[in-house]
mmCIF file with all atom_site columns, C-alpha atoms in Angstrom:
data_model
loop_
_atom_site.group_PDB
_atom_site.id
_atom_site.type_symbol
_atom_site.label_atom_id
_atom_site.label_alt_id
_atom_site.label_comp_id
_atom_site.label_asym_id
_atom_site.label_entity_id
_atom_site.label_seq_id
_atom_site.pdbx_PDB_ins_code
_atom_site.Cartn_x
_atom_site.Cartn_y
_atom_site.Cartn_z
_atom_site.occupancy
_atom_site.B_iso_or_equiv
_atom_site.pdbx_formal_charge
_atom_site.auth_seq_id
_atom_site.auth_comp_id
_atom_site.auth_asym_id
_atom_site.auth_atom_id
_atom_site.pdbx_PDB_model_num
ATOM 1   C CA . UNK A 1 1   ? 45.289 -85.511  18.698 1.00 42.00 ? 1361 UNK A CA 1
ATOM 2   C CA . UNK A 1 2   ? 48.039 -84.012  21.328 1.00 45.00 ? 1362 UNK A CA 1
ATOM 3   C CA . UNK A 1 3   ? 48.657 -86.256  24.236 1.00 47.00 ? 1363 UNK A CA 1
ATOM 4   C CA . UNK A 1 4   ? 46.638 -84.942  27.594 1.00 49.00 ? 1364 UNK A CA 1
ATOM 5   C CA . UNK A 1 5   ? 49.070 -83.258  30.213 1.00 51.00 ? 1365 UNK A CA 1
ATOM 6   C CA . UNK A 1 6   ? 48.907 -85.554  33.565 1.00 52.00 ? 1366 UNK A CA 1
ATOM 7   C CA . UNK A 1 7   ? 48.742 -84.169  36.777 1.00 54.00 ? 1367 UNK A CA 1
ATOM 8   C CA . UNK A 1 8   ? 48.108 -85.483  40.237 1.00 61.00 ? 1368 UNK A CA 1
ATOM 9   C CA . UNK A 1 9   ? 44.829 -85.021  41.824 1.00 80.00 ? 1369 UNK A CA 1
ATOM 10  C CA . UNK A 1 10  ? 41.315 -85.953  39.949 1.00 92.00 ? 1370 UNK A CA 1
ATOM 11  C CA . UNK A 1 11  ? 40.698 -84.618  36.704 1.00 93.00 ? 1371 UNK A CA 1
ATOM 12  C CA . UNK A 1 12  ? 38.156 -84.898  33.926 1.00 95.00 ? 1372 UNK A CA 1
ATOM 13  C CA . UNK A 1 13  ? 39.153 -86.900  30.628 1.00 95.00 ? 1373 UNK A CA 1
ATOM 14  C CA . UNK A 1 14  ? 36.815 -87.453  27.658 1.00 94.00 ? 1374 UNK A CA 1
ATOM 15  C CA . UNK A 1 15  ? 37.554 -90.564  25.851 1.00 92.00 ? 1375 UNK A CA 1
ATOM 16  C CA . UNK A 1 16  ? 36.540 -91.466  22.554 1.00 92.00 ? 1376 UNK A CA 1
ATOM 17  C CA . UNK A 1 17  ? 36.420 -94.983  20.821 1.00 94.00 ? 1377 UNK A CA 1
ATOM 18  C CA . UNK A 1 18  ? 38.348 -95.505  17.684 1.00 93.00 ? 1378 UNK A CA 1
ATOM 19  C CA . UNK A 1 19  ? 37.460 -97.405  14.416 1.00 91.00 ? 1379 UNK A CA 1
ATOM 20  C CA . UNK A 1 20  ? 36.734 -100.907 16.375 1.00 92.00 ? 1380 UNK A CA 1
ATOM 21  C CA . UNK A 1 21  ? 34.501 -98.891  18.526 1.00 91.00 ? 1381 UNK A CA 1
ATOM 22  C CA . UNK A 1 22  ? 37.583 -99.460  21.684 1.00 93.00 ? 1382 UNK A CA 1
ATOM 23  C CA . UNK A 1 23  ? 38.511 -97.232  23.983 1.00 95.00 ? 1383 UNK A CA 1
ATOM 24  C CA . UNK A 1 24  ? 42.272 -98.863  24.431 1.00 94.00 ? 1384 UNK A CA 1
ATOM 25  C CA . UNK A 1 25  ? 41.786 -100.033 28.581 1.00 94.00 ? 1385 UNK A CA 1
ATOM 26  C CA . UNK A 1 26  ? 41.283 -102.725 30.948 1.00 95.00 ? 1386 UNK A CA 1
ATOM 27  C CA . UNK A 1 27  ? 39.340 -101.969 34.401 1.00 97.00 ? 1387 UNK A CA 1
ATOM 28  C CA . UNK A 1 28  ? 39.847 -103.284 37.035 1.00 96.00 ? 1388 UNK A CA 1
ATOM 29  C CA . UNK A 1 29  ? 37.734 -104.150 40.697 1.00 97.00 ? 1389 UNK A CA 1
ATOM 30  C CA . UNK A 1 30  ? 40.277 -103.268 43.536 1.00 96.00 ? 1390 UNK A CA 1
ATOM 31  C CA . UNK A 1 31  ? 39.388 -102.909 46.919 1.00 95.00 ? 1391 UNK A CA 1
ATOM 32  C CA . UNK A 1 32  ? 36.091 -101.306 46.565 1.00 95.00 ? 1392 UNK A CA 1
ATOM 33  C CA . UNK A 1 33  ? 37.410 -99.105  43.358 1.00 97.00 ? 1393 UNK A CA 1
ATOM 34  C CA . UNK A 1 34  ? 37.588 -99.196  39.817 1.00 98.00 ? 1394 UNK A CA 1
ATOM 35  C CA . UNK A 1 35  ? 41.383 -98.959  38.600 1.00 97.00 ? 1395 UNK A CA 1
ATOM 36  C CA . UNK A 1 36  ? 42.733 -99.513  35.225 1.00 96.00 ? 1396 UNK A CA 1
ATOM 37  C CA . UNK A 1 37  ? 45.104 -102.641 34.910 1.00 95.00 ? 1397 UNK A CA 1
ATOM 38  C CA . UNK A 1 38  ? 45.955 -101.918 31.624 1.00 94.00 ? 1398 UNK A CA 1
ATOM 39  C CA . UNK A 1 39  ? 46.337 -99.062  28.393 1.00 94.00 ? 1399 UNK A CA 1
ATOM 40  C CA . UNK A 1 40  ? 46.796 -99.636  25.073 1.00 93.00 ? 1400 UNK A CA 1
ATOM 41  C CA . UNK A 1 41  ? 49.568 -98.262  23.088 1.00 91.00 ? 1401 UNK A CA 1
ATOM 42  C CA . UNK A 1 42  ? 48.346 -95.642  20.665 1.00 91.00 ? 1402 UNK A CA 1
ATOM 43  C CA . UNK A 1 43  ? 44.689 -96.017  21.941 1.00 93.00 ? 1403 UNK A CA 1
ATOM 44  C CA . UNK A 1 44  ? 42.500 -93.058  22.584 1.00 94.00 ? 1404 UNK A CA 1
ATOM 45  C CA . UNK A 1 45  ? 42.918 -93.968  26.462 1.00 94.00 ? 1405 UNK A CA 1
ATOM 46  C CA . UNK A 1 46  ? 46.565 -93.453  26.105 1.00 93.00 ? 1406 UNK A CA 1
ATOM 47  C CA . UNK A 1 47  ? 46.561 -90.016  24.353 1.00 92.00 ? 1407 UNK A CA 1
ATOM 48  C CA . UNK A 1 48  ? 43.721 -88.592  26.598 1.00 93.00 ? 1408 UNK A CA 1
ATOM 49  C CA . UNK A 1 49  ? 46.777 -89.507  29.541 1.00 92.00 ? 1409 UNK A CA 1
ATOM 50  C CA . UNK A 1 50  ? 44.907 -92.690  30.904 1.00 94.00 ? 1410 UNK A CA 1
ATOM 51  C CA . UNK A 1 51  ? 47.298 -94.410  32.586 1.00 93.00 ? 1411 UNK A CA 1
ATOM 52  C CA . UNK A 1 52  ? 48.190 -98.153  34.667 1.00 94.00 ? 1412 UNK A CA 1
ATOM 53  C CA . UNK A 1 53  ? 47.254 -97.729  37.931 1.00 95.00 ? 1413 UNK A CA 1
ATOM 54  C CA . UNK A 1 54  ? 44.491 -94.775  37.869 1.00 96.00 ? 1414 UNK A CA 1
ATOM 55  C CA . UNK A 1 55  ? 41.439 -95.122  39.982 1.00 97.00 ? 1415 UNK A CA 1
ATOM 56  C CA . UNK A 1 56  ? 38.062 -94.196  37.895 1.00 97.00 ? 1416 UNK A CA 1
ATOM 57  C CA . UNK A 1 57  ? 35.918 -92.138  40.359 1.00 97.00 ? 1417 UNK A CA 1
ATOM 58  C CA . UNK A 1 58  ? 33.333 -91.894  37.734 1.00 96.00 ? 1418 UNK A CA 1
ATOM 59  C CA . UNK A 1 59  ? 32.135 -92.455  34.211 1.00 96.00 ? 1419 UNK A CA 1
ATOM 60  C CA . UNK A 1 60  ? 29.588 -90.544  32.496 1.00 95.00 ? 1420 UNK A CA 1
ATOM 61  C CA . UNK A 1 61  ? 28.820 -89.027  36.271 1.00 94.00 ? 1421 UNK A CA 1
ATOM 62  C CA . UNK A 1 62  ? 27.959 -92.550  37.667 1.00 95.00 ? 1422 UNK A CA 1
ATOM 63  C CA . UNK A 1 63  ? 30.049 -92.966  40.649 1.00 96.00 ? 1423 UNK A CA 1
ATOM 64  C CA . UNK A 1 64  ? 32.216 -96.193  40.293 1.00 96.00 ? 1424 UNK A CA 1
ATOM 65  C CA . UNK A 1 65  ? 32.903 -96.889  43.963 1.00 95.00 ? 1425 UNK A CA 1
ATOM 66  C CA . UNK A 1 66  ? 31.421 -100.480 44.550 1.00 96.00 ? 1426 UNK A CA 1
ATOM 67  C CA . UNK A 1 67  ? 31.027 -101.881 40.813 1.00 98.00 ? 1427 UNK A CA 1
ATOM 68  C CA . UNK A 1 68  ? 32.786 -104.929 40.192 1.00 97.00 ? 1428 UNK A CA 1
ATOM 69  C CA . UNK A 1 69  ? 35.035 -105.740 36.993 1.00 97.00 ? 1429 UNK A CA 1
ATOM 70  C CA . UNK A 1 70  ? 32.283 -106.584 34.705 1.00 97.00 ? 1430 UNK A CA 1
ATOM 71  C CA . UNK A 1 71  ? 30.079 -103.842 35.757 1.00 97.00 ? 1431 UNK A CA 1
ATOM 72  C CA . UNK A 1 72  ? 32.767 -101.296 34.518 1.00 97.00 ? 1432 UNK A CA 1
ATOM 73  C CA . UNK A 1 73  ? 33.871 -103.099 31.185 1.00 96.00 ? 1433 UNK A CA 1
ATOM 74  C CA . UNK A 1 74  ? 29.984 -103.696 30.322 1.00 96.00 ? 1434 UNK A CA 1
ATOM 75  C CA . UNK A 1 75  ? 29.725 -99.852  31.294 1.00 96.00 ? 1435 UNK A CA 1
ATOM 76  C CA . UNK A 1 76  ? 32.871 -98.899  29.345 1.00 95.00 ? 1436 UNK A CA 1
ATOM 77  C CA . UNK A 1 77  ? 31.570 -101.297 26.329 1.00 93.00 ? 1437 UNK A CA 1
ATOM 78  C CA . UNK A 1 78  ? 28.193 -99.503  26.334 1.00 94.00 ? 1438 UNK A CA 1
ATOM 79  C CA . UNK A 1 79  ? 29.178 -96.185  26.654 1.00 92.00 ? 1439 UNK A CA 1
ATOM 80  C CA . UNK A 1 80  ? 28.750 -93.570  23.462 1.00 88.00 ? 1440 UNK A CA 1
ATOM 81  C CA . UNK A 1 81  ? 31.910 -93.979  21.150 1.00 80.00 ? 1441 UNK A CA 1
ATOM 82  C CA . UNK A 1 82  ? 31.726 -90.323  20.331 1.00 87.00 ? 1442 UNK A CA 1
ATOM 83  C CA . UNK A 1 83  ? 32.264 -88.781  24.700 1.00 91.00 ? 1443 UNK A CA 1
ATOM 84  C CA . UNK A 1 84  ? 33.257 -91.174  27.689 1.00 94.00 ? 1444 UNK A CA 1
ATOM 85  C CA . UNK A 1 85  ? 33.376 -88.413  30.471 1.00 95.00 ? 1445 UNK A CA 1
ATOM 86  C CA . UNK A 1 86  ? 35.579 -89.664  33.091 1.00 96.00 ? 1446 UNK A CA 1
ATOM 87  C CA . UNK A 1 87  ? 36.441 -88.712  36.067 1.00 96.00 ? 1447 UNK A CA 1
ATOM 88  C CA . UNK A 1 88  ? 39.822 -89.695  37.171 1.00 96.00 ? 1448 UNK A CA 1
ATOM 89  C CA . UNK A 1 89  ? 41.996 -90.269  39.757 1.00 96.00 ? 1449 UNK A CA 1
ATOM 90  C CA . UNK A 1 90  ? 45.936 -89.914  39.362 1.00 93.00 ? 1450 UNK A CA 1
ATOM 91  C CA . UNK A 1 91  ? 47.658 -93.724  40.432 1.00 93.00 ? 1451 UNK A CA 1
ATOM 92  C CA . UNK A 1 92  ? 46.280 -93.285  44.164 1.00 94.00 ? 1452 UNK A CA 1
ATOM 93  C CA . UNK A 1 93  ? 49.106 -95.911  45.224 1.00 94.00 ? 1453 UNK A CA 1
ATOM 94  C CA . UNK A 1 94  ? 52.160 -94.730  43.429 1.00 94.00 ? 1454 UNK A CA 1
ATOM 95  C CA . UNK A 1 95  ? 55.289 -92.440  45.201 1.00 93.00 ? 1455 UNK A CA 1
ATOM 96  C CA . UNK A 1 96  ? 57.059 -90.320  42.713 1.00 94.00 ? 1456 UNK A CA 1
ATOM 97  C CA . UNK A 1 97  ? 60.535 -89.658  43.955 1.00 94.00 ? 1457 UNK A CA 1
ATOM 98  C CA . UNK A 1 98  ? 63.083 -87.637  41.858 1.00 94.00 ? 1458 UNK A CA 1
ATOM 99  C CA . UNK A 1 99  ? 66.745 -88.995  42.944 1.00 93.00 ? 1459 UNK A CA 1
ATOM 100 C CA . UNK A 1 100 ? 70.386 -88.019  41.829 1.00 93.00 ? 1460 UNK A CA 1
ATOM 101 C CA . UNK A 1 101 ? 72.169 -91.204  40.384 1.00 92.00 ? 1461 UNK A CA 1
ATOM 102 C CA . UNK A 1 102 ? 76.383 -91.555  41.645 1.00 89.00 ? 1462 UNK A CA 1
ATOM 103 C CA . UNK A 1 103 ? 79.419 -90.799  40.081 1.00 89.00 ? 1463 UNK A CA 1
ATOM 104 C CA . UNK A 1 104 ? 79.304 -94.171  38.498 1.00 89.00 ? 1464 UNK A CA 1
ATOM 105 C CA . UNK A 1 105 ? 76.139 -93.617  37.182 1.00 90.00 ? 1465 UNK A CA 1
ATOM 106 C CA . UNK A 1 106 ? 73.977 -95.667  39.321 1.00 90.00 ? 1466 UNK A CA 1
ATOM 107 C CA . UNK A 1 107 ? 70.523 -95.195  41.133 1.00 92.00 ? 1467 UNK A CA 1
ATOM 108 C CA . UNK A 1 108 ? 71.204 -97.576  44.046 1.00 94.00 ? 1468 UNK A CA 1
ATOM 109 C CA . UNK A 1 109 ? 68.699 -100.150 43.587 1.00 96.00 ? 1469 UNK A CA 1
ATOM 110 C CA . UNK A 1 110 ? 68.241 -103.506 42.030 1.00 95.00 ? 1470 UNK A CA 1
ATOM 111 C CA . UNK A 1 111 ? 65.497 -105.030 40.359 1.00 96.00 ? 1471 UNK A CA 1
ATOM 112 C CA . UNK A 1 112 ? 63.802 -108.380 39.471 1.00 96.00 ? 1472 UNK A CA 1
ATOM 113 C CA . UNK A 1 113 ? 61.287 -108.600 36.630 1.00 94.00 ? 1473 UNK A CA 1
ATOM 114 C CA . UNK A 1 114 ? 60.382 -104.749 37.475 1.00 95.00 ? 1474 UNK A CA 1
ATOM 115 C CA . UNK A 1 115 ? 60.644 -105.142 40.936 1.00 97.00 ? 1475 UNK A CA 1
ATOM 116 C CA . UNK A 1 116 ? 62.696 -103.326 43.427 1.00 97.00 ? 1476 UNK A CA 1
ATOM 117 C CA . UNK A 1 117 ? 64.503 -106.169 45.602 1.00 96.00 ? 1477 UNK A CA 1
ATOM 118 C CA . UNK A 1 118 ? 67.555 -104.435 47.070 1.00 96.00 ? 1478 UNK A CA 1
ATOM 119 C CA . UNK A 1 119 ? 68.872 -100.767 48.013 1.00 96.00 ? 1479 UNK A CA 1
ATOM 120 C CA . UNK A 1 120 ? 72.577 -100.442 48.253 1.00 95.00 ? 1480 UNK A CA 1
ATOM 121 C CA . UNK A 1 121 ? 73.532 -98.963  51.399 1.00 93.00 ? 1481 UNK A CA 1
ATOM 122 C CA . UNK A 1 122 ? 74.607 -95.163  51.477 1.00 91.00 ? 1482 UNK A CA 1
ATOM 123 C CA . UNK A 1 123 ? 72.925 -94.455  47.501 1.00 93.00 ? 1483 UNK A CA 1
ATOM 124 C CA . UNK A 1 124 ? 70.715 -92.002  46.450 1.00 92.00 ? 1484 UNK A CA 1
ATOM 125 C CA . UNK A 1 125 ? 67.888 -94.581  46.562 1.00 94.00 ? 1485 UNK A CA 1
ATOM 126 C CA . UNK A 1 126 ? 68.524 -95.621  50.136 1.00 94.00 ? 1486 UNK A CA 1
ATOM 127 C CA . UNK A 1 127 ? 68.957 -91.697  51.017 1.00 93.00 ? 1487 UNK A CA 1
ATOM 128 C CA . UNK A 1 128 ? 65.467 -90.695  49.280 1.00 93.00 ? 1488 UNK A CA 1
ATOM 129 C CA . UNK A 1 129 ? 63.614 -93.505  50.941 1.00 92.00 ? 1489 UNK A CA 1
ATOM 130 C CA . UNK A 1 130 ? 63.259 -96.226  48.216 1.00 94.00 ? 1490 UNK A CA 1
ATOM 131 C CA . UNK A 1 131 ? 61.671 -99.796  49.519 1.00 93.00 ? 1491 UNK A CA 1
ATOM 132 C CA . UNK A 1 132 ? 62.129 -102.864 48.500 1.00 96.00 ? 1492 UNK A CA 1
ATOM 133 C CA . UNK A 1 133 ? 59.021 -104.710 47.627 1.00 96.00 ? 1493 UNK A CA 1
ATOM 134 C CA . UNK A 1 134 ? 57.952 -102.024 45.106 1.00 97.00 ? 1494 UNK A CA 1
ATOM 135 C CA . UNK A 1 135 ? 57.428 -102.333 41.251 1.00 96.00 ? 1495 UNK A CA 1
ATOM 136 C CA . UNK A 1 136 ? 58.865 -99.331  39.181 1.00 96.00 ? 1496 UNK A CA 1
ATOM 137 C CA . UNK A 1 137 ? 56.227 -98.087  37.242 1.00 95.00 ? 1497 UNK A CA 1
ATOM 138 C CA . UNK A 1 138 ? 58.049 -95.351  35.486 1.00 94.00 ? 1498 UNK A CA 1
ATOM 139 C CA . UNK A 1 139 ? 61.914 -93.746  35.182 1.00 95.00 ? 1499 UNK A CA 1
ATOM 140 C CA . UNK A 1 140 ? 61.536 -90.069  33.522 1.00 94.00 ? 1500 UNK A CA 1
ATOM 141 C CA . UNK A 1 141 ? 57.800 -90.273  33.217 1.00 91.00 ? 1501 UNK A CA 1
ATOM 142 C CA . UNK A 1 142 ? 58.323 -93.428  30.802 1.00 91.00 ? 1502 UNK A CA 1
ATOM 143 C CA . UNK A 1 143 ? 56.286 -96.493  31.757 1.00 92.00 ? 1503 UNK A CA 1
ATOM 144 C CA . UNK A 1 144 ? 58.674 -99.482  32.253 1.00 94.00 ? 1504 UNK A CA 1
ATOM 145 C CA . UNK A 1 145 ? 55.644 -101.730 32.931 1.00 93.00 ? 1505 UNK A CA 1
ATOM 146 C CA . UNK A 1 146 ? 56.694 -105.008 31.120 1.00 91.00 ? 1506 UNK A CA 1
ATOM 147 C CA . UNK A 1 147 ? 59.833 -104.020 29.799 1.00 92.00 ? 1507 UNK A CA 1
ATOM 148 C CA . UNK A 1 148 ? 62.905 -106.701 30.989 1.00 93.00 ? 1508 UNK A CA 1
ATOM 149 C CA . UNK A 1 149 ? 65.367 -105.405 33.704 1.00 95.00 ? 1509 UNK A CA 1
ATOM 150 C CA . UNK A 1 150 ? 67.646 -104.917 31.394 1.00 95.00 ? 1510 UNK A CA 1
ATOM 151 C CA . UNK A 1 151 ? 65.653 -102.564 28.874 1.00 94.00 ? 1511 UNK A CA 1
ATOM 152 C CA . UNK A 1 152 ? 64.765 -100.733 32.658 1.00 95.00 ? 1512 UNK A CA 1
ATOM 153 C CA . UNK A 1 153 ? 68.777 -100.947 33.593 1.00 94.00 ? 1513 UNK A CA 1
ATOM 154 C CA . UNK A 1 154 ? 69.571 -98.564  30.133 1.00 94.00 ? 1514 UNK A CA 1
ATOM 155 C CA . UNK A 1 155 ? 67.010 -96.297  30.311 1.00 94.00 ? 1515 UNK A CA 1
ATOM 156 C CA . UNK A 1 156 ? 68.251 -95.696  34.113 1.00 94.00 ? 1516 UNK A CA 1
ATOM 157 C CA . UNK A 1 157 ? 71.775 -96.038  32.159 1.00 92.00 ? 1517 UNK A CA 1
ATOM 158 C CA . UNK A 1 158 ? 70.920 -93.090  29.599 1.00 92.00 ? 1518 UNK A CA 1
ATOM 159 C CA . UNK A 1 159 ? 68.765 -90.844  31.428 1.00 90.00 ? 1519 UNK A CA 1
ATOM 160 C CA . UNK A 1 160 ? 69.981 -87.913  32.739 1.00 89.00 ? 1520 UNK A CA 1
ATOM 161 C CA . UNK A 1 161 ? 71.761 -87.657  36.511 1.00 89.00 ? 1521 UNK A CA 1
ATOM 162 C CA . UNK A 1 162 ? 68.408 -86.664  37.823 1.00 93.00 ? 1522 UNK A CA 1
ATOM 163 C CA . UNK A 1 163 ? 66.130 -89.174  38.092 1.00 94.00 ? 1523 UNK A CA 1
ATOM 164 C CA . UNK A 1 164 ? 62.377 -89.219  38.725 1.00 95.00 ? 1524 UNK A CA 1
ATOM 165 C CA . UNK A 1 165 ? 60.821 -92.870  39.275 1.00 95.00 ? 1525 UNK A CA 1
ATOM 166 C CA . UNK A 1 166 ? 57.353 -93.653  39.905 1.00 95.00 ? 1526 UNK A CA 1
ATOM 167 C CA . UNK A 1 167 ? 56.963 -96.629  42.048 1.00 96.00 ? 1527 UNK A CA 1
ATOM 168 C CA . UNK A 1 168 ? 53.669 -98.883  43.961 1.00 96.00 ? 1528 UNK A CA 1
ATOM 169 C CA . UNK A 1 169 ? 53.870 -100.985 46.348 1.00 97.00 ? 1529 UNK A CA 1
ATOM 170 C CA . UNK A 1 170 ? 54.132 -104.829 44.923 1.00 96.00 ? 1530 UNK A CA 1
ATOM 171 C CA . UNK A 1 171 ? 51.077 -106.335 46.297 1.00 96.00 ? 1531 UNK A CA 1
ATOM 172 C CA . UNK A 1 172 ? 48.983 -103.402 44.356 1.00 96.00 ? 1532 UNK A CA 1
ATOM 173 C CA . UNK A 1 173 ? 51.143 -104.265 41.299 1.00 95.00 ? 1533 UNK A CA 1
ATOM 174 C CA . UNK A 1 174 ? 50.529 -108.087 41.322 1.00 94.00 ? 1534 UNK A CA 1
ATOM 175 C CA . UNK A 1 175 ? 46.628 -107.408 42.115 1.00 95.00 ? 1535 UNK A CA 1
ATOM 176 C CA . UNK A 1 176 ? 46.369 -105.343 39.651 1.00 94.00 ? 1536 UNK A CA 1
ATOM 177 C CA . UNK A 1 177 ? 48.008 -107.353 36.871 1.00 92.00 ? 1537 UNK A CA 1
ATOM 178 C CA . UNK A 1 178 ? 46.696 -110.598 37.671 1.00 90.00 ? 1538 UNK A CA 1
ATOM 179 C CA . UNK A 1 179 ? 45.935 -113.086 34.858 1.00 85.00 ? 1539 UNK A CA 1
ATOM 180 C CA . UNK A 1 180 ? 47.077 -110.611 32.389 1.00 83.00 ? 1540 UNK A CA 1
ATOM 181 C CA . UNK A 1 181 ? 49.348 -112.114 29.708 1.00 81.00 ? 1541 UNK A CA 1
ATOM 182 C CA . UNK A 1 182 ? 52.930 -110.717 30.052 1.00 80.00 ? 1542 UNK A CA 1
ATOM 183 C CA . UNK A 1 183 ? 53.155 -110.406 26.282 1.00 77.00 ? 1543 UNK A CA 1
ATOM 184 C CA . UNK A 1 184 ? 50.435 -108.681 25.739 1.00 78.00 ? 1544 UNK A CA 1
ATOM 185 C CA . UNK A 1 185 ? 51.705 -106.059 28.711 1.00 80.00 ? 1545 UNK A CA 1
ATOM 186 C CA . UNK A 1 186 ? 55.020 -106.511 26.968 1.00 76.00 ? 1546 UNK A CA 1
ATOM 187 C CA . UNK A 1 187 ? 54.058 -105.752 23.468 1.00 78.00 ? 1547 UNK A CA 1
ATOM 188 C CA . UNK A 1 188 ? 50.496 -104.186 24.046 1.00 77.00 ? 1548 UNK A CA 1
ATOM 189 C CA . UNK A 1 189 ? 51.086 -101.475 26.475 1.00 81.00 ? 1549 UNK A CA 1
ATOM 190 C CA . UNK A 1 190 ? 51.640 -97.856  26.052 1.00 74.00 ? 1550 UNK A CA 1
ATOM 191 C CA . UNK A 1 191 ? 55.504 -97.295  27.306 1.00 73.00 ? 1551 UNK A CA 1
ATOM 192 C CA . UNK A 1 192 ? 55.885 -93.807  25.470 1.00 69.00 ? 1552 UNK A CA 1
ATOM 193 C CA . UNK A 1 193 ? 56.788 -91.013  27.968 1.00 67.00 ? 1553 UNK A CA 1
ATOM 194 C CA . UNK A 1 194 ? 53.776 -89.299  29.530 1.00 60.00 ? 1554 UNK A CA 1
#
């Protein structure tokens, strides 16, 4: 199976389950949505371009707006293995911001455990409106979600001088990750490139 094409906006994705009868995501309650919290590497959620973040607008055409955490796991759970229609939302929270990195090689930021906690004055970053406060999500459509600061520091490293980062807000992060294990985030989740 070819890995689904992400775009922003809502689209439709049809999930299977595989040989456990899983579909390879966490939902998530968050502020009156459901949003996934997690995506399993190699799962049939993370080929069919499910990703951290997304808001589920619907699944098999119930509308999701409202339902708590259980309600959408006991939904997902339930659902036919063979066609989970979904209606999806692109990462309603996250900025995507393409950047050039110096002469040195640099983006102009620094983080702590994935999150962006300064801007160095005058740097692309500060130029193209990076904020502190924000967890990088992705750098070149590559989910750095769990990865160490120094696994995120040498894929900034060996990317190319254009950047694109996809960043949310830390609050949104945190709530969404909540009483997840970090090893299973670490070791569990889907960081190929979308």
């Amino acid at each position: 199976m070819a890995k689904a094409h992400i775009s922003h906006g809502i689209r439709q994705v049809t999930l299977c389950k595989d040989g456990k009868g899983k579909a390879g995501l966490r939902l998530l309650a968050y502020d009156n949505g459901i949003f996934v919290s997690f995506v399993m590497a190699n799962s049939p959620a993370s080929l069919a371009g499910v990703r951290f973040g997304d808001q589920i607008l619907q699944m098999n055409q119930a509308n999701c707006a409202g339902w708590s955490t259980d309600k959408a796991m006991n939904a997902l759970r339930d659902a036919n293995g063979a066609a989970i229609l979904l209606a999806v939302r692109d990462r309603p929270f996250e900025r995507t911001i393409t950047m050039l990195k110096d002469s040195a090689n640099r983006a102009g930021f620094g983080l702590k455990n994935g999150r962006i906690e300064k801007i160095v004055e005058d740097s692309s970053a500060a130029r193209n409106g990076i904020l502190t406060d924000h967890h990088l999500l992705e750098v070149n459509g590559q989910n750095v979600i769990g990865l160490s600061d120094k696994e995120i520091g040498r894929i900034l490293e060996n990317s190319v001088r254009d950047v694109t980062i996809a960043i949310m807000p830390s609050k949104t992060f945190q709530d969404l990750t909540k009483g997840m294990a970090t090893s299973l985030v670490r070791e569990s989740m889907d960081h190929r490139c979308n």
